[in-house]
Amino acid sequence: MESILEVVKLAVLLFMEVLGYAMLIRAVLSILGFEESKLMVVCYAVSEPVVAPVRNMLDRVTGLRETGIDFSFMVTFLLLEIVRILLLSFA
């Protein structure tokens, strides 16, 4: 049973790593103006299902909505890091 949990933990950590890189590449391509590239489409498809719920939650905060800055990426990165630390702490 322990080995199954270890495999699941490693799979989740791998998914989170891929998600983090997809978000980073997406942000860089967006800044550089490559919104229509195939790599951007793939990164968007991987990251948006995770970023969208965070964005929807943050849109409910009036002060953040009025800034015009999308904080959802930063909050998602922070949440991913917290989950990663928690997963790694359970040896």
mmCIF file with all atom_site columns, N, CA and C in Angstrom, residues 14-87:
data_model
loop_
_atom_site.group_PDB
_atom_site.id
_atom_site.type_symbol
_atom_site.label_atom_id
_atom_site.label_alt_id
_atom_site.label_comp_id
_atom_site.label_asym_id
_atom_site.label_entity_id
_atom_site.label_seq_id
_atom_site.pdbx_PDB_ins_code
_atom_site.Cartn_x
_atom_site.Cartn_y
_atom_site.Cartn_z
_atom_site.occupancy
_atom_site.B_iso_or_equiv
_atom_site.pdbx_formal_charge
_atom_site.auth_seq_id
_atom_site.auth_comp_id
_atom_site.auth_asym_id
_atom_site.auth_atom_id
_atom_site.pdbx_PDB_model_num
ATOM 1   N N  . LEU A 1 14 ? 5.145   15.345 -10.224 1.00 0.00 ? 14 LEU A N  1
ATOM 2   C CA . LEU A 1 14 ? 5.533   15.499 -11.624 1.00 0.00 ? 14 LEU A CA 1
ATOM 3   C C  . LEU A 1 14 ? 4.545   16.391 -12.361 1.00 0.00 ? 14 LEU A C  1
ATOM 4   N N  . PHE A 1 15 ? 3.248   16.158 -12.143 1.00 0.00 ? 15 PHE A N  1
ATOM 5   C CA . PHE A 1 15 ? 2.225   17.001 -12.767 1.00 0.00 ? 15 PHE A CA 1
ATOM 6   C C  . PHE A 1 15 ? 2.390   18.455 -12.345 1.00 0.00 ? 15 PHE A C  1
ATOM 7   N N  . MET A 1 16 ? 2.664   18.682 -11.076 1.00 0.00 ? 16 MET A N  1
ATOM 8   C CA . MET A 1 16 ? 2.837   20.044 -10.587 1.00 0.00 ? 16 MET A CA 1
ATOM 9   C C  . MET A 1 16 ? 4.069   20.700 -11.199 1.00 0.00 ? 16 MET A C  1
ATOM 10  N N  . GLU A 1 17 ? 5.111   19.925 -11.407 1.00 0.00 ? 17 GLU A N  1
ATOM 11  C CA . GLU A 1 17 ? 6.323   20.448 -12.041 1.00 0.00 ? 17 GLU A CA 1
ATOM 12  C C  . GLU A 1 17 ? 6.039   20.858 -13.482 1.00 0.00 ? 17 GLU A C  1
ATOM 13  N N  . VAL A 1 18 ? 5.361   19.983 -14.220 1.00 0.00 ? 18 VAL A N  1
ATOM 14  C CA . VAL A 1 18 ? 4.989   20.293 -15.611 1.00 0.00 ? 18 VAL A CA 1
ATOM 15  C C  . VAL A 1 18 ? 4.084   21.510 -15.657 1.00 0.00 ? 18 VAL A C  1
ATOM 16  N N  . LEU A 1 19 ? 3.130   21.571 -14.742 1.00 0.00 ? 19 LEU A N  1
ATOM 17  C CA . LEU A 1 19 ? 2.216   22.709 -14.676 1.00 0.00 ? 19 LEU A CA 1
ATOM 18  C C  . LEU A 1 19 ? 2.969   24.003 -14.400 1.00 0.00 ? 19 LEU A C  1
ATOM 19  N N  . GLY A 1 20 ? 3.908   23.964 -13.490 1.00 0.00 ? 20 GLY A N  1
ATOM 20  C CA . GLY A 1 20 ? 4.699   25.157 -13.178 1.00 0.00 ? 20 GLY A CA 1
ATOM 21  C C  . GLY A 1 20 ? 5.486   25.647 -14.380 1.00 0.00 ? 20 GLY A C  1
ATOM 22  N N  . TYR A 1 21 ? 6.117   24.725 -15.099 1.00 0.00 ? 21 TYR A N  1
ATOM 23  C CA . TYR A 1 21 ? 6.865   25.116 -16.300 1.00 0.00 ? 21 TYR A CA 1
ATOM 24  C C  . TYR A 1 21 ? 5.933   25.634 -17.395 1.00 0.00 ? 21 TYR A C  1
ATOM 25  N N  . ALA A 1 22 ? 4.775   25.015 -17.547 1.00 0.00 ? 22 ALA A N  1
ATOM 26  C CA . ALA A 1 22 ? 3.811   25.486 -18.548 1.00 0.00 ? 22 ALA A CA 1
ATOM 27  C C  . ALA A 1 22 ? 3.361   26.903 -18.227 1.00 0.00 ? 22 ALA A C  1
ATOM 28  N N  . MET A 1 23 ? 3.144   27.175 -16.953 1.00 0.00 ? 23 MET A N  1
ATOM 29  C CA . MET A 1 23 ? 2.737   28.526 -16.561 1.00 0.00 ? 23 MET A CA 1
ATOM 30  C C  . MET A 1 23 ? 3.858   29.529 -16.814 1.00 0.00 ? 23 MET A C  1
ATOM 31  N N  . LEU A 1 24 ? 5.085   29.146 -16.501 1.00 0.00 ? 24 LEU A N  1
ATOM 32  C CA . LEU A 1 24 ? 6.226   30.030 -16.718 1.00 0.00 ? 24 LEU A CA 1
ATOM 33  C C  . LEU A 1 24 ? 6.423   30.319 -18.205 1.00 0.00 ? 24 LEU A C  1
ATOM 34  N N  . ILE A 1 25 ? 6.372   29.280 -19.025 1.00 0.00 ? 25 ILE A N  1
ATOM 35  C CA . ILE A 1 25 ? 6.529   29.469 -20.477 1.00 0.00 ? 25 ILE A CA 1
ATOM 36  C C  . ILE A 1 25 ? 5.394   30.320 -21.018 1.00 0.00 ? 25 ILE A C  1
ATOM 37  N N  . ARG A 1 26 ? 4.188   30.067 -20.553 1.00 0.00 ? 26 ARG A N  1
ATOM 38  C CA . ARG A 1 26 ? 3.027   30.850 -20.990 1.00 0.00 ? 26 ARG A CA 1
ATOM 39  C C  . ARG A 1 26 ? 3.206   32.333 -20.655 1.00 0.00 ? 26 ARG A C  1
ATOM 40  N N  . ALA A 1 27 ? 3.687   32.620 -19.450 1.00 0.00 ? 27 ALA A N  1
ATOM 41  C CA . ALA A 1 27 ? 3.893   34.010 -19.049 1.00 0.00 ? 27 ALA A CA 1
ATOM 42  C C  . ALA A 1 27 ? 4.956   34.684 -19.913 1.00 0.00 ? 27 ALA A C  1
ATOM 43  N N  . VAL A 1 28 ? 6.056   33.982 -20.153 1.00 0.00 ? 28 VAL A N  1
ATOM 44  C CA . VAL A 1 28 ? 7.142   34.558 -20.957 1.00 0.00 ? 28 VAL A CA 1
ATOM 45  C C  . VAL A 1 28 ? 6.682   34.782 -22.393 1.00 0.00 ? 28 VAL A C  1
ATOM 46  N N  . LEU A 1 29 ? 6.007   33.788 -22.985 1.00 0.00 ? 29 LEU A N  1
ATOM 47  C CA . LEU A 1 29 ? 5.526   33.945 -24.359 1.00 0.00 ? 29 LEU A CA 1
ATOM 48  C C  . LEU A 1 29 ? 4.509   35.077 -24.459 1.00 0.00 ? 29 LEU A C  1
ATOM 49  N N  . SER A 1 30 ? 3.707   35.245 -23.448 1.00 0.00 ? 30 SER A N  1
ATOM 50  C CA . SER A 1 30 ? 2.729   36.321 -23.448 1.00 0.00 ? 30 SER A CA 1
ATOM 51  C C  . SER A 1 30 ? 3.424   37.685 -23.412 1.00 0.00 ? 30 SER A C  1
ATOM 52  N N  . ILE A 1 31 ? 4.450   37.796 -22.587 1.00 0.00 ? 31 ILE A N  1
ATOM 53  C CA . ILE A 1 31 ? 5.197   39.053 -22.492 1.00 0.00 ? 31 ILE A CA 1
ATOM 54  C C  . ILE A 1 31 ? 5.893   39.354 -23.819 1.00 0.00 ? 31 ILE A C  1
ATOM 55  N N  . LEU A 1 32 ? 6.412   38.317 -24.476 1.00 0.00 ? 32 LEU A N  1
ATOM 56  C CA . LEU A 1 32 ? 7.135   38.509 -25.741 1.00 0.00 ? 32 LEU A CA 1
ATOM 57  C C  . LEU A 1 32 ? 6.203   38.656 -26.937 1.00 0.00 ? 32 LEU A C  1
ATOM 58  N N  . GLY A 1 33 ? 4.907   38.455 -26.743 1.00 0.00 ? 33 GLY A N  1
ATOM 59  C CA . GLY A 1 33 ? 3.951   38.651 -27.819 1.00 0.00 ? 33 GLY A CA 1
ATOM 60  C C  . GLY A 1 33 ? 3.729   37.449 -28.712 1.00 0.00 ? 33 GLY A C  1
ATOM 61  N N  . PHE A 1 34 ? 3.977   36.259 -28.212 1.00 0.00 ? 34 PHE A N  1
ATOM 62  C CA . PHE A 1 34 ? 3.789   35.041 -29.002 1.00 0.00 ? 34 PHE A CA 1
ATOM 63  C C  . PHE A 1 34 ? 2.498   34.325 -28.605 1.00 0.00 ? 34 PHE A C  1
ATOM 64  N N  . GLU A 1 35 ? 1.390   35.059 -28.489 1.00 0.00 ? 35 GLU A N  1
ATOM 65  C CA . GLU A 1 35 ? 0.125   34.474 -28.049 1.00 0.00 ? 35 GLU A CA 1
ATOM 66  C C  . GLU A 1 35 ? -0.427  33.429 -29.005 1.00 0.00 ? 35 GLU A C  1
ATOM 67  N N  . GLU A 1 36 ? -0.072  33.478 -30.251 1.00 0.00 ? 36 GLU A N  1
ATOM 68  C CA . GLU A 1 36 ? -0.634  32.562 -31.254 1.00 0.00 ? 36 GLU A CA 1
ATOM 69  C C  . GLU A 1 36 ? 0.264   31.371 -31.562 1.00 0.00 ? 36 GLU A C  1
ATOM 70  N N  . SER A 1 37 ? 1.369   31.215 -30.851 1.00 0.00 ? 37 SER A N  1
ATOM 71  C CA . SER A 1 37 ? 2.269   30.107 -31.148 1.00 0.00 ? 37 SER A CA 1
ATOM 72  C C  . SER A 1 37 ? 1.681   28.785 -30.662 1.00 0.00 ? 37 SER A C  1
ATOM 73  N N  . LYS A 1 38 ? 2.138   27.702 -31.266 1.00 0.00 ? 38 LYS A N  1
ATOM 74  C CA . LYS A 1 38 ? 1.647   26.373 -30.877 1.00 0.00 ? 38 LYS A CA 1
ATOM 75  C C  . LYS A 1 38 ? 2.060   26.034 -29.445 1.00 0.00 ? 38 LYS A C  1
ATOM 76  N N  . LEU A 1 39 ? 3.241   26.454 -29.055 1.00 0.00 ? 39 LEU A N  1
ATOM 77  C CA . LEU A 1 39 ? 3.699   26.217 -27.688 1.00 0.00 ? 39 LEU A CA 1
ATOM 78  C C  . LEU A 1 39 ? 2.798   26.948 -26.683 1.00 0.00 ? 39 LEU A C  1
ATOM 79  N N  . MET A 1 40 ? 2.382   28.153 -27.042 1.00 0.00 ? 40 MET A N  1
ATOM 80  C CA . MET A 1 40 ? 1.483   28.918 -26.169 1.00 0.00 ? 40 MET A CA 1
ATOM 81  C C  . MET A 1 40 ? 0.140   28.211 -26.036 1.00 0.00 ? 40 MET A C  1
ATOM 82  N N  . VAL A 1 41 ? -0.352  27.639 -27.128 1.00 0.00 ? 41 VAL A N  1
ATOM 83  C CA . VAL A 1 41 ? -1.637  26.924 -27.089 1.00 0.00 ? 41 VAL A CA 1
ATOM 84  C C  . VAL A 1 41 ? -1.534  25.717 -26.157 1.00 0.00 ? 41 VAL A C  1
ATOM 85  N N  . VAL A 1 42 ? -0.429  24.986 -26.236 1.00 0.00 ? 42 VAL A N  1
ATOM 86  C CA . VAL A 1 42 ? -0.229  23.819 -25.369 1.00 0.00 ? 42 VAL A CA 1
ATOM 87  C C  . VAL A 1 42 ? -0.113  24.257 -23.905 1.00 0.00 ? 42 VAL A C  1
ATOM 88  N N  . CYS A 1 43 ? 0.685   25.282 -23.648 1.00 0.00 ? 43 CYS A N  1
ATOM 89  C CA . CYS A 1 43 ? 0.854   25.767 -22.271 1.00 0.00 ? 43 CYS A CA 1
ATOM 90  C C  . CYS A 1 43 ? -0.459  26.294 -21.712 1.00 0.00 ? 43 CYS A C  1
ATOM 91  N N  . TYR A 1 44 ? -1.234  26.953 -22.544 1.00 0.00 ? 44 TYR A N  1
ATOM 92  C CA . TYR A 1 44 ? -2.544  27.449 -22.113 1.00 0.00 ? 44 TYR A CA 1
ATOM 93  C C  . TYR A 1 44 ? -3.462  26.284 -21.764 1.00 0.00 ? 44 TYR A C  1
ATOM 94  N N  . ALA A 1 45 ? -3.465  25.257 -22.607 1.00 0.00 ? 45 ALA A N  1
ATOM 95  C CA . ALA A 1 45 ? -4.333  24.094 -22.367 1.00 0.00 ? 45 ALA A CA 1
ATOM 96  C C  . ALA A 1 45 ? -3.958  23.362 -21.084 1.00 0.00 ? 45 ALA A C  1
ATOM 97  N N  . VAL A 1 46 ? -2.681  23.336 -20.757 1.00 0.00 ? 46 VAL A N  1
ATOM 98  C CA . VAL A 1 46 ? -2.228  22.651 -19.551 1.00 0.00 ? 46 VAL A CA 1
ATOM 99  C C  . VAL A 1 46 ? -2.502  23.486 -18.299 1.00 0.00 ? 46 VAL A C  1
ATOM 100 N N  . SER A 1 47 ? -2.268  24.783 -18.388 1.00 0.00 ? 47 SER A N  1
ATOM 101 C CA . SER A 1 47 ? -2.316  25.611 -17.184 1.00 0.00 ? 47 SER A CA 1
ATOM 102 C C  . SER A 1 47 ? -3.675  26.250 -16.893 1.00 0.00 ? 47 SER A C  1
ATOM 103 N N  . GLU A 1 48 ? -4.450  26.540 -17.898 1.00 0.00 ? 48 GLU A N  1
ATOM 104 C CA . GLU A 1 48 ? -5.703  27.272 -17.679 1.00 0.00 ? 48 GLU A CA 1
ATOM 105 C C  . GLU A 1 48 ? -6.708  26.537 -16.788 1.00 0.00 ? 48 GLU A C  1
ATOM 106 N N  . PRO A 1 49 ? -6.839  25.211 -16.870 1.00 0.00 ? 49 PRO A N  1
ATOM 107 C CA . PRO A 1 49 ? -7.784  24.546 -15.959 1.00 0.00 ? 49 PRO A CA 1
ATOM 108 C C  . PRO A 1 49 ? -7.443  24.726 -14.475 1.00 0.00 ? 49 PRO A C  1
ATOM 109 N N  . VAL A 1 50 ? -6.191  25.019 -14.170 1.00 0.00 ? 50 VAL A N  1
ATOM 110 C CA . VAL A 1 50 ? -5.792  25.242 -12.784 1.00 0.00 ? 50 VAL A CA 1
ATOM 111 C C  . VAL A 1 50 ? -5.834  26.727 -12.430 1.00 0.00 ? 50 VAL A C  1
ATOM 112 N N  . VAL A 1 51 ? -5.459  27.575 -13.378 1.00 0.00 ? 51 VAL A N  1
ATOM 113 C CA . VAL A 1 51 ? -5.408  29.018 -13.121 1.00 0.00 ? 51 VAL A CA 1
ATOM 114 C C  . VAL A 1 51 ? -6.810  29.630 -13.108 1.00 0.00 ? 51 VAL A C  1
ATOM 115 N N  . ALA A 1 52 ? -7.709  29.149 -13.931 1.00 0.00 ? 52 ALA A N  1
ATOM 116 C CA . ALA A 1 52 ? -9.048  29.749 -14.055 1.00 0.00 ? 52 ALA A CA 1
ATOM 117 C C  . ALA A 1 52 ? -9.831  29.762 -12.740 1.00 0.00 ? 52 ALA A C  1
ATOM 118 N N  . PRO A 1 53 ? -9.867  28.663 -11.973 1.00 0.00 ? 53 PRO A N  1
ATOM 119 C CA . PRO A 1 53 ? -10.597 28.738 -10.697 1.00 0.00 ? 53 PRO A CA 1
ATOM 120 C C  . PRO A 1 53 ? -10.003 29.756 -9.721  1.00 0.00 ? 53 PRO A C  1
ATOM 121 N N  . VAL A 1 54 ? -8.677  29.870 -9.727  1.00 0.00 ? 54 VAL A N  1
ATOM 122 C CA . VAL A 1 54 ? -8.033  30.866 -8.863  1.00 0.00 ? 54 VAL A CA 1
ATOM 123 C C  . VAL A 1 54 ? -8.411  32.264 -9.340  1.00 0.00 ? 54 VAL A C  1
ATOM 124 N N  . ARG A 1 55 ? -8.397  32.463 -10.653 1.00 0.00 ? 55 ARG A N  1
ATOM 125 C CA . ARG A 1 55 ? -8.785  33.770 -11.208 1.00 0.00 ? 55 ARG A CA 1
ATOM 126 C C  . ARG A 1 55 ? -10.231 34.103 -10.846 1.00 0.00 ? 55 ARG A C  1
ATOM 127 N N  . ASN A 1 56 ? -11.116 33.131 -10.961 1.00 0.00 ? 56 ASN A N  1
ATOM 128 C CA . ASN A 1 56 ? -12.519 33.366 -10.610 1.00 0.00 ? 56 ASN A CA 1
ATOM 129 C C  . ASN A 1 56 ? -12.673 33.735 -9.138  1.00 0.00 ? 56 ASN A C  1
ATOM 130 N N  . MET A 1 57 ? -11.905 33.081 -8.282  1.00 0.00 ? 57 MET A N  1
ATOM 131 C CA . MET A 1 57 ? -11.963 33.375 -6.857  1.00 0.00 ? 57 MET A CA 1
ATOM 132 C C  . MET A 1 57 ? -11.433 34.786 -6.579  1.00 0.00 ? 57 MET A C  1
ATOM 133 N N  . LEU A 1 58 ? -10.341 35.157 -7.230  1.00 0.00 ? 58 LEU A N  1
ATOM 134 C CA . LEU A 1 58 ? -9.758  36.472 -7.008  1.00 0.00 ? 58 LEU A CA 1
ATOM 135 C C  . LEU A 1 58 ? -10.616 37.588 -7.606  1.00 0.00 ? 58 LEU A C  1
ATOM 136 N N  . ASP A 1 59 ? -11.388 37.283 -8.642  1.00 0.00 ? 59 ASP A N  1
ATOM 137 C CA . ASP A 1 59 ? -12.267 38.293 -9.234  1.00 0.00 ? 59 ASP A CA 1
ATOM 138 C C  . ASP A 1 59 ? -13.352 38.751 -8.269  1.00 0.00 ? 59 ASP A C  1
ATOM 139 N N  . ARG A 1 60 ? -13.625 37.962 -7.256  1.00 0.00 ? 60 ARG A N  1
ATOM 140 C CA . ARG A 1 60 ? -14.633 38.331 -6.254  1.00 0.00 ? 60 ARG A CA 1
ATOM 141 C C  . ARG A 1 60 ? -14.121 39.385 -5.285  1.00 0.00 ? 60 ARG A C  1
ATOM 142 N N  . VAL A 1 61 ? -12.805 39.579 -5.248  1.00 0.00 ? 61 VAL A N  1
ATOM 143 C CA . VAL A 1 61 ? -12.207 40.579 -4.363  1.00 0.00 ? 61 VAL A CA 1
ATOM 144 C C  . VAL A 1 61 ? -12.200 41.908 -5.115  1.00 0.00 ? 61 VAL A C  1
ATOM 145 N N  . THR A 1 62 ? -12.992 42.844 -4.638  1.00 0.00 ? 62 THR A N  1
ATOM 146 C CA . THR A 1 62 ? -13.200 44.107 -5.349  1.00 0.00 ? 62 THR A CA 1
ATOM 147 C C  . THR A 1 62 ? -11.898 44.866 -5.571  1.00 0.00 ? 62 THR A C  1
ATOM 148 N N  . GLY A 1 63 ? -11.074 44.953 -4.580  1.00 0.00 ? 63 GLY A N  1
ATOM 149 C CA . GLY A 1 63 ? -9.830  45.711 -4.704  1.00 0.00 ? 63 GLY A CA 1
ATOM 150 C C  . GLY A 1 63 ? -8.890  45.149 -5.750  1.00 0.00 ? 63 GLY A C  1
ATOM 151 N N  . LEU A 1 64 ? -8.839  43.840 -5.877  1.00 0.00 ? 64 LEU A N  1
ATOM 152 C CA . LEU A 1 64 ? -7.964  43.222 -6.874  1.00 0.00 ? 64 LEU A CA 1
ATOM 153 C C  . LEU A 1 64 ? -8.519  43.384 -8.276  1.00 0.00 ? 64 LEU A C  1
ATOM 154 N N  . ARG A 1 65 ? -9.823  43.311 -8.390  1.00 0.00 ? 65 ARG A N  1
ATOM 155 C CA . ARG A 1 65 ? -10.469 43.425 -9.699  1.00 0.00 ? 65 ARG A CA 1
ATOM 156 C C  . ARG A 1 65 ? -10.193 44.799 -10.322 1.00 0.00 ? 65 ARG A C  1
ATOM 157 N N  . GLU A 1 66 ? -10.142 45.817 -9.482  1.00 0.00 ? 66 GLU A N  1
ATOM 158 C CA . GLU A 1 66 ? -9.984  47.187 -9.975  1.00 0.00 ? 66 GLU A CA 1
ATOM 159 C C  . GLU A 1 66 ? -8.552  47.527 -10.376 1.00 0.00 ? 66 GLU A C  1
ATOM 160 N N  . THR A 1 67 ? -7.572  46.708 -9.983  1.00 0.00 ? 67 THR A N  1
ATOM 161 C CA . THR A 1 67 ? -6.186  47.018 -10.314 1.00 0.00 ? 67 THR A CA 1
ATOM 162 C C  . THR A 1 67 ? -5.862  46.764 -11.778 1.00 0.00 ? 67 THR A C  1
ATOM 163 N N  . GLY A 1 68 ? -6.564  45.828 -12.400 1.00 0.00 ? 68 GLY A N  1
ATOM 164 C CA . GLY A 1 68 ? -6.267  45.482 -13.786 1.00 0.00 ? 68 GLY A CA 1
ATOM 165 C C  . GLY A 1 68 ? -5.104  44.522 -13.926 1.00 0.00 ? 68 GLY A C  1
ATOM 166 N N  . ILE A 1 69 ? -4.560  44.063 -12.810 1.00 0.00 ? 69 ILE A N  1
ATOM 167 C CA . ILE A 1 69 ? -3.444  43.120 -12.820 1.00 0.00 ? 69 ILE A CA 1
ATOM 168 C C  . ILE A 1 69 ? -3.986  41.735 -12.491 1.00 0.00 ? 69 ILE A C  1
ATOM 169 N N  . ASP A 1 70 ? -3.549  40.748 -13.264 1.00 0.00 ? 70 ASP A N  1
ATOM 170 C CA . ASP A 1 70 ? -3.993  39.377 -13.048 1.00 0.00 ? 70 ASP A CA 1
ATOM 171 C C  . ASP A 1 70 ? -3.058  38.709 -12.038 1.00 0.00 ? 70 ASP A C  1
ATOM 172 N N  . PHE A 1 71 ? -3.510  38.633 -10.789 1.00 0.00 ? 71 PHE A N  1
ATOM 173 C CA . PHE A 1 71 ? -2.718  38.032 -9.722  1.00 0.00 ? 71 PHE A CA 1
ATOM 174 C C  . PHE A 1 71 ? -2.877  36.515 -9.671  1.00 0.00 ? 71 PHE A C  1
ATOM 175 N N  . SER A 1 72 ? -3.715  35.965 -10.526 1.00 0.00 ? 72 SER A N  1
ATOM 176 C CA . SER A 1 72 ? -4.014  34.535 -10.458 1.00 0.00 ? 72 SER A CA 1
ATOM 177 C C  . SER A 1 72 ? -2.779  33.668 -10.694 1.00 0.00 ? 72 SER A C  1
ATOM 178 N N  . PHE A 1 73 ? -1.866  34.101 -11.552 1.00 0.00 ? 73 PHE A N  1
ATOM 179 C CA . PHE A 1 73 ? -0.653  33.316 -11.787 1.00 0.00 ? 73 PHE A CA 1
ATOM 180 C C  . PHE A 1 73 ? 0.198   33.256 -10.524 1.00 0.00 ? 73 PHE A C  1
ATOM 181 N N  . MET A 1 74 ? 0.392   34.398 -9.883  1.00 0.00 ? 74 MET A N  1
ATOM 182 C CA . MET A 1 74 ? 1.216   34.428 -8.672  1.00 0.00 ? 74 MET A CA 1
ATOM 183 C C  . MET A 1 74 ? 0.597   33.592 -7.565  1.00 0.00 ? 74 MET A C  1
ATOM 184 N N  . VAL A 1 75 ? -0.717  33.711 -7.385  1.00 0.00 ? 75 VAL A N  1
ATOM 185 C CA . VAL A 1 75 ? -1.393  32.948 -6.342  1.00 0.00 ? 75 VAL A CA 1
ATOM 186 C C  . VAL A 1 75 ? -1.338  31.456 -6.660  1.00 0.00 ? 75 VAL A C  1
ATOM 187 N N  . THR A 1 76 ? -1.517  31.097 -7.924  1.00 0.00 ? 76 THR A N  1
ATOM 188 C CA . THR A 1 76 ? -1.446  29.686 -8.312  1.00 0.00 ? 76 THR A CA 1
ATOM 189 C C  . THR A 1 76 ? -0.050  29.127 -8.067  1.00 0.00 ? 76 THR A C  1
ATOM 190 N N  . PHE A 1 77 ? 0.991   29.880 -8.442  1.00 0.00 ? 77 PHE A N  1
ATOM 191 C CA . PHE A 1 77 ? 2.359   29.437 -8.160  1.00 0.00 ? 77 PHE A CA 1
ATOM 192 C C  . PHE A 1 77 ? 2.564   29.237 -6.660  1.00 0.00 ? 77 PHE A C  1
ATOM 193 N N  . LEU A 1 78 ? 2.064   30.171 -5.857  1.00 0.00 ? 78 LEU A N  1
ATOM 194 C CA . LEU A 1 78 ? 2.200   30.068 -4.415  1.00 0.00 ? 78 LEU A CA 1
ATOM 195 C C  . LEU A 1 78 ? 1.480   28.830 -3.883  1.00 0.00 ? 78 LEU A C  1
ATOM 196 N N  . LEU A 1 79 ? 0.265   28.590 -4.346  1.00 0.00 ? 79 LEU A N  1
ATOM 197 C CA . LEU A 1 79 ? -0.485  27.411 -3.918  1.00 0.00 ? 79 LEU A CA 1
ATOM 198 C C  . LEU A 1 79 ? 0.215   26.119 -4.341  1.00 0.00 ? 79 LEU A C  1
ATOM 199 N N  . LEU A 1 80 ? 0.747   26.088 -5.545  1.00 0.00 ? 80 LEU A N  1
ATOM 200 C CA . LEU A 1 80 ? 1.490   24.907 -6.003  1.00 0.00 ? 80 LEU A CA 1
ATOM 201 C C  . LEU A 1 80 ? 2.703   24.642 -5.121  1.00 0.00 ? 80 LEU A C  1
ATOM 202 N N  . GLU A 1 81 ? 3.386   25.693 -4.741  1.00 0.00 ? 81 GLU A N  1
ATOM 203 C CA . GLU A 1 81 ? 4.565   25.533 -3.894  1.00 0.00 ? 81 GLU A CA 1
ATOM 204 C C  . GLU A 1 81 ? 4.175   25.028 -2.508  1.00 0.00 ? 81 GLU A C  1
ATOM 205 N N  . ILE A 1 82 ? 3.082   25.534 -1.961  1.00 0.00 ? 82 ILE A N  1
ATOM 206 C CA . ILE A 1 82 ? 2.613   25.076 -0.655  1.00 0.00 ? 82 ILE A CA 1
ATOM 207 C C  . ILE A 1 82 ? 2.251   23.593 -0.717  1.00 0.00 ? 82 ILE A C  1
ATOM 208 N N  . VAL A 1 83 ? 1.534   23.194 -1.752  1.00 0.00 ? 83 VAL A N  1
ATOM 209 C CA . VAL A 1 83 ? 1.166   21.788 -1.905  1.00 0.00 ? 83 VAL A CA 1
ATOM 210 C C  . VAL A 1 83 ? 2.401   20.908 -2.082  1.00 0.00 ? 83 VAL A C  1
ATOM 211 N N  . ARG A 1 84 ? 3.366   21.406 -2.851  1.00 0.00 ? 84 ARG A N  1
ATOM 212 C CA . ARG A 1 84 ? 4.617   20.657 -3.060  1.00 0.00 ? 84 ARG A CA 1
ATOM 213 C C  . ARG A 1 84 ? 5.346   20.451 -1.745  1.00 0.00 ? 84 ARG A C  1
ATOM 214 N N  . ILE A 1 85 ? 5.448   21.496 -0.945  1.00 0.00 ? 85 ILE A N  1
ATOM 215 C CA . ILE A 1 85 ? 6.116   21.393 0.357   1.00 0.00 ? 85 ILE A CA 1
ATOM 216 C C  . ILE A 1 85 ? 5.383   20.408 1.261   1.00 0.00 ? 85 ILE A C  1
ATOM 217 N N  . LEU A 1 86 ? 4.057   20.473 1.250   1.00 0.00 ? 86 LEU A N  1
ATOM 218 C CA . LEU A 1 86 ? 3.279   19.544 2.073   1.00 0.00 ? 86 LEU A CA 1
ATOM 219 C C  . LEU A 1 86 ? 3.482   18.103 1.630   1.00 0.00 ? 86 LEU A C  1
ATOM 220 N N  . LEU A 1 87 ? 3.471   17.879 0.320   1.00 0.00 ? 87 LEU A N  1
ATOM 221 C CA . LEU A 1 87 ? 3.675   16.520 -0.186  1.00 0.00 ? 87 LEU A CA 1
ATOM 222 C C  . LEU A 1 87 ? 5.064   15.988 0.155   1.00 0.00 ? 87 LEU A C  1
#
